[in-house]
XYZ file of C-alpha atoms in Angstrom:
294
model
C 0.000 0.000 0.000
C 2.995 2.547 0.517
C 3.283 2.998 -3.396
C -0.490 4.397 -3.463
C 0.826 7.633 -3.027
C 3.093 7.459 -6.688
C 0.270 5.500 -7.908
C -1.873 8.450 -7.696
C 0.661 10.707 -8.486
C 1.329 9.405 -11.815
C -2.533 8.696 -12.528
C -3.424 12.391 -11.598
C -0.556 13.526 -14.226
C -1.298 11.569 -16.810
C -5.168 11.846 -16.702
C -5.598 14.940 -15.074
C -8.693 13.939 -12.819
C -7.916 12.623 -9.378
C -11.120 10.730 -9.488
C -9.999 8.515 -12.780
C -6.506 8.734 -10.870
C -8.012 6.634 -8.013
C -9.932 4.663 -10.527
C -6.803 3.644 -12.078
C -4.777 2.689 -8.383
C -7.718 0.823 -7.512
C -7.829 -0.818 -10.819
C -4.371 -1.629 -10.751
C -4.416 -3.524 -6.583
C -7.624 -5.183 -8.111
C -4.901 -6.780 -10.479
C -2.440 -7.628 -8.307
C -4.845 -9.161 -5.878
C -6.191 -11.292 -8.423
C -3.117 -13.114 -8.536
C -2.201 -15.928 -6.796
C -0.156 -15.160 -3.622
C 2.761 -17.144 -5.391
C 2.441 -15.217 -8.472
C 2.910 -12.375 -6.105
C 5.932 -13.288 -4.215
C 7.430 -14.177 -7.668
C 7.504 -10.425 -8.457
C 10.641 -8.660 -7.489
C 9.684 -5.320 -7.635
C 5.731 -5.054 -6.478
C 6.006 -1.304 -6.893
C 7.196 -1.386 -10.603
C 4.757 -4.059 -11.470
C 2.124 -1.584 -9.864
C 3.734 1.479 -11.768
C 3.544 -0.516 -14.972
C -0.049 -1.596 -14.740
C -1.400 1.520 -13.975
C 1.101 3.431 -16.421
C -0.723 0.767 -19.118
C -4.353 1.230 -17.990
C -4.129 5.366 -17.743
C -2.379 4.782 -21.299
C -5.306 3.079 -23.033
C -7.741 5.731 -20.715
C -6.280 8.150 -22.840
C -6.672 6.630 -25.508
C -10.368 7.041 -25.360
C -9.967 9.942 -23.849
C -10.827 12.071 -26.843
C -14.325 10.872 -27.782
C -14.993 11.234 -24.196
C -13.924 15.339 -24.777
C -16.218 15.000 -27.614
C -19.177 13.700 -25.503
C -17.896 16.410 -22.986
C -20.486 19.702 -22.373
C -18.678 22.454 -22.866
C -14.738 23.221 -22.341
C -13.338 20.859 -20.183
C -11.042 21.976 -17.822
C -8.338 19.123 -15.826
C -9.815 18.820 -12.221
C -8.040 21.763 -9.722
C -6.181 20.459 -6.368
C -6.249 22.296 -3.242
C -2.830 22.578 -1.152
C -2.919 19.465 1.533
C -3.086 22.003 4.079
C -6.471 23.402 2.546
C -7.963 20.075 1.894
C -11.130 19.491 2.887
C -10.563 15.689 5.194
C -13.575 13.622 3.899
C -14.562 15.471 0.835
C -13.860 12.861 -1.561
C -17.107 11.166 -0.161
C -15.440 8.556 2.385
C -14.014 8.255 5.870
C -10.579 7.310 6.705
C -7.198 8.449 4.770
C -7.490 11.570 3.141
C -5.997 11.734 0.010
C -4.643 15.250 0.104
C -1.029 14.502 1.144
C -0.574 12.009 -1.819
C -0.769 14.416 -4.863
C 2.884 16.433 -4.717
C 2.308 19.564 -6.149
C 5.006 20.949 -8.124
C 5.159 22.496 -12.035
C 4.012 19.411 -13.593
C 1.025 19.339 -11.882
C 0.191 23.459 -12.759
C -3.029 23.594 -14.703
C -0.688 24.896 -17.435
C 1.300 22.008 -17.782
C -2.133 20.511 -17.514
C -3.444 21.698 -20.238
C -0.522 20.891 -22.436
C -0.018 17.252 -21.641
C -4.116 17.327 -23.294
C -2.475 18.478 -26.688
C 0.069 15.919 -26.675
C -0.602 11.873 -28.304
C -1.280 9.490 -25.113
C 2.283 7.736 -25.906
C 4.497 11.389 -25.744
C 1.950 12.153 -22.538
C 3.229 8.926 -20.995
C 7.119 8.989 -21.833
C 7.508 12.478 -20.836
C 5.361 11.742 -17.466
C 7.453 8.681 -16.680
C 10.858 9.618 -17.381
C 11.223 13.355 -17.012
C 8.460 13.794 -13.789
C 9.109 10.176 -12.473
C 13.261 9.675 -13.516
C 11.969 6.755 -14.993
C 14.692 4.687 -17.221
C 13.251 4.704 -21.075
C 14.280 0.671 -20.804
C 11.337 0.599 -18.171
C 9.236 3.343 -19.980
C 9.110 1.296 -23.197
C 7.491 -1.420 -21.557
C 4.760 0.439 -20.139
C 4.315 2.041 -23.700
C 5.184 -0.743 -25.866
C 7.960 1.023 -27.823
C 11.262 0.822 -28.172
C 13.676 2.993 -25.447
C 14.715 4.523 -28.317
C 10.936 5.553 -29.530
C 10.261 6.128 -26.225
C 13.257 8.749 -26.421
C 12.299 10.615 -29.050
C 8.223 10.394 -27.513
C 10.040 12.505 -24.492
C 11.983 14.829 -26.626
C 8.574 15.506 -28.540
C 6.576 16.389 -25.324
C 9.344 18.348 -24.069
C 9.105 20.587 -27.075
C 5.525 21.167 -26.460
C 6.129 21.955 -22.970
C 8.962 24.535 -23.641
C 6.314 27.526 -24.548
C 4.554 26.831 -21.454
C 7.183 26.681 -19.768
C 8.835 30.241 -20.880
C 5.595 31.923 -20.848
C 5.247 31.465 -17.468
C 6.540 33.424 -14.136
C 8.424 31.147 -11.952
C 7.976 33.880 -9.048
C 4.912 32.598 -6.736
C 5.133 35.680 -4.704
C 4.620 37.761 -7.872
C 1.965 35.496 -8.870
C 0.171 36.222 -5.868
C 0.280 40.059 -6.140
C -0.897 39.993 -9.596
C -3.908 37.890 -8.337
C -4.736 39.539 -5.213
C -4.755 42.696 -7.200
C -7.161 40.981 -10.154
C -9.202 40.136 -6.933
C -9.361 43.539 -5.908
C -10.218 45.416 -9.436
C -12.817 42.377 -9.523
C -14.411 42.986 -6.183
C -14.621 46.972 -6.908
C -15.857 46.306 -10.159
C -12.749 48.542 -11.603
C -12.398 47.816 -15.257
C -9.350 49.682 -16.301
C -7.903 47.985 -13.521
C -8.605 44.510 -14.936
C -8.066 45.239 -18.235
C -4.516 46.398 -17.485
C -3.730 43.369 -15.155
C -4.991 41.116 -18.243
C -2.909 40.420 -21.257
C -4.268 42.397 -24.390
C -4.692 38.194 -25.802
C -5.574 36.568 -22.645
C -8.147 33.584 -22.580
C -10.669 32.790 -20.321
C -11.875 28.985 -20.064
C -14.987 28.164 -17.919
C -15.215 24.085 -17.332
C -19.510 23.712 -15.869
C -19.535 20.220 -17.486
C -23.110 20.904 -17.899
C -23.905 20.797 -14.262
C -23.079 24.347 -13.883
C -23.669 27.712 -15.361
C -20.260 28.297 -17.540
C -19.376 29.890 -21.292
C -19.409 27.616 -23.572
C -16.873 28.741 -25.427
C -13.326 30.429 -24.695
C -13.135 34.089 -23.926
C -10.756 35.846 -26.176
C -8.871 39.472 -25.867
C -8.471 41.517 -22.292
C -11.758 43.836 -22.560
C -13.965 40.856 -23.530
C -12.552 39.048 -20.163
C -12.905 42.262 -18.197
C -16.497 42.492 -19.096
C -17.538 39.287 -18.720
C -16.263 39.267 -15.261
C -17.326 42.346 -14.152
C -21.031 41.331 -15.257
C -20.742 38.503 -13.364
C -19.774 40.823 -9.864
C -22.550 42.678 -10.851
C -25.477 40.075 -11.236
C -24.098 37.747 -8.316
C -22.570 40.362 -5.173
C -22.454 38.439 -2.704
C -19.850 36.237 -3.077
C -17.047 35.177 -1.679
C -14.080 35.495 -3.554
C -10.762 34.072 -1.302
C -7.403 33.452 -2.396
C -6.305 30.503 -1.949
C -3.579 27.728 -3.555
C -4.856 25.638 -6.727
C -2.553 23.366 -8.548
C 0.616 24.887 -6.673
C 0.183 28.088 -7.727
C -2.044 31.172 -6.350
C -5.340 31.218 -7.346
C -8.951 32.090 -6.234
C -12.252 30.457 -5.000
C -15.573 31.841 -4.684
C -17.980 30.675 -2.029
C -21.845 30.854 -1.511
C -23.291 30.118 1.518
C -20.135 28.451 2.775
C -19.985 26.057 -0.276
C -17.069 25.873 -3.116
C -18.995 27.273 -6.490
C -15.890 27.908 -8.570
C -12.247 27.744 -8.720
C -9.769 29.777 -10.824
C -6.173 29.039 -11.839
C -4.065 31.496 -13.806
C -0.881 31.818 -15.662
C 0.791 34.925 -15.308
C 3.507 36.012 -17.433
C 6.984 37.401 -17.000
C 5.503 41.029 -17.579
C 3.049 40.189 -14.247
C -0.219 39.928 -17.120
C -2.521 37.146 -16.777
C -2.461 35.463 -20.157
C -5.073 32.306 -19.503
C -7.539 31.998 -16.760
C -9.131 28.391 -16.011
C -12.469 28.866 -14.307
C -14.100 25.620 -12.887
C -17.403 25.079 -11.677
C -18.225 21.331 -12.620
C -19.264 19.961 -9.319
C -17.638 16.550 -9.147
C -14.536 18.515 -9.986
C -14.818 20.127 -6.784
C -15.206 16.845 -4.311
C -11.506 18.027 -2.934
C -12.791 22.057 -2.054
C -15.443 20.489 0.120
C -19.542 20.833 -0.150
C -20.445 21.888 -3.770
């Protein structure tokens, strides 16, 4: 049980949803316990074997994964993590261990990174994951992917170029990330529009994930006035809402509350010039199991 924590780790990575992440782990012990206990104690390594069936099972979950986008309503948005330490114990629907402290938040988990791991072909997604996240040999990864290490090489190399422009666009500062957003709070809460304009990038998106469970734009929000307007209509039609900062994906973001219950949650990249060039808004319920009630 003490590699549930990598387990989940990798699944949340590679699929981006911690609920098909604990799919997958459960998936993969319902394996291994089918097994005879000799076939078990025949296995070296329980932890790789683990790694490898789950790396194979999230591998052909993404390969569906795109009709299931298609089926999707709306954008959809890779589910948001708290910080451990904001973790709502129990939210997940169950008693006993809280799965907080098993997701290690760091820049491959950013929604960002997120986001570009969707654009990449399930194979790249699971090289890079496993070699460059995980240090991974490619002699191991190519089993898991069914590829040569060489293939499995280049599959890395690939992702790594898609990642690079994510990568540089981004500030590494968090405390600058956190003024910028505490000041887009601000602007947001006074309903100041120059303000947000200014503190937007003049091509910034804005991505709303309801799933079709909750009010969201169906399509991406282009250009910094569009975005300022369609936020400040939104402080004007719903004031009373709570709008905290608080961590998501490792990086500052913001929540707003009603009636002491997790309605959305925002990630943003912010670029080196302390402009917010994409903003991921999330209000699909069962994305939220982590932020407590919804």
């Amino acid at each position: 049980m003490r590699e549930r924590r990598q387990l989940l780790n990798l699944g949340y990575r590679l699929l981006g949803s911690l609920a098909d992440a604990e799919d997958v782990v459960q998936e993969a012990y319902a394996r291994w316990y089918a097994m005879s206990r000799a076939e078990r104690e025949a296995i070296e390594s329980p932890g790789a074997w683990l790694t490898r069936v789950a790396g194979r099972i999230c591998l052909n979950l993404l390969g569906s994964a795109r009709a299931r986008r298609e089926a999707y309503v709306g954008q959809w948005v890779p589910e948001p993590l708290p910080d451990p330490a904001e973790w709502i114990a129990g939210a997940a629907g169950g008693a006993g261990v809280d799965p907080a402290d098993r997701i290690t938040l760091d820049e491959s988990v950013t929604m960002a990174f997120l986001i570009v791991f969707e654009s990449m072909t399930p194979a790249e997604r699971v090289a890079f994951v496993l070699h460059d996240v995980f240090r991974y040999p490619f002699a191991e990864v190519a089993e898991i992917v069914g590829r040569s290490p060489a293939a499995c090489r280049q599959l890395a190399s690939s992702a790594r170029r898609r990642i690079a422009p994510a990568r540089a666009g981004a500030s590494p500062d968090t405390a600058r990330q956190a003024s910028v957003v505490r000041r887009f709070r601000a602007a947001w809460q006074t309903q100041d529009i120059e303000a947000l304009i200014g503190l937007l990038d003049p091509d910034a998106t804005a991505v709303s994930d309801g799933g079709g469970r909750a009010l969201a734009h169906p399509l991406p929000v282009e250009g910094a006035e569009r975005i300022a307007h369609l936020y400040l209509t939104i402080a004007r039609f719903a004031p009373r809402l709570t709008l905290l900062e608080r961590t998501v994906n490792g990086l500052p973001g913001l929540v707003i509350e009603s009636g002491g219950r997790v309605e959305t949650v925002f990630a943003f990249q912010v670029a080196d010039d302390d402009r917010i060039t994409h903003i991921w808004a999330v209000r699909n319920p069962d994305k939220l199991r982590p932020w407590g009630p919804c």
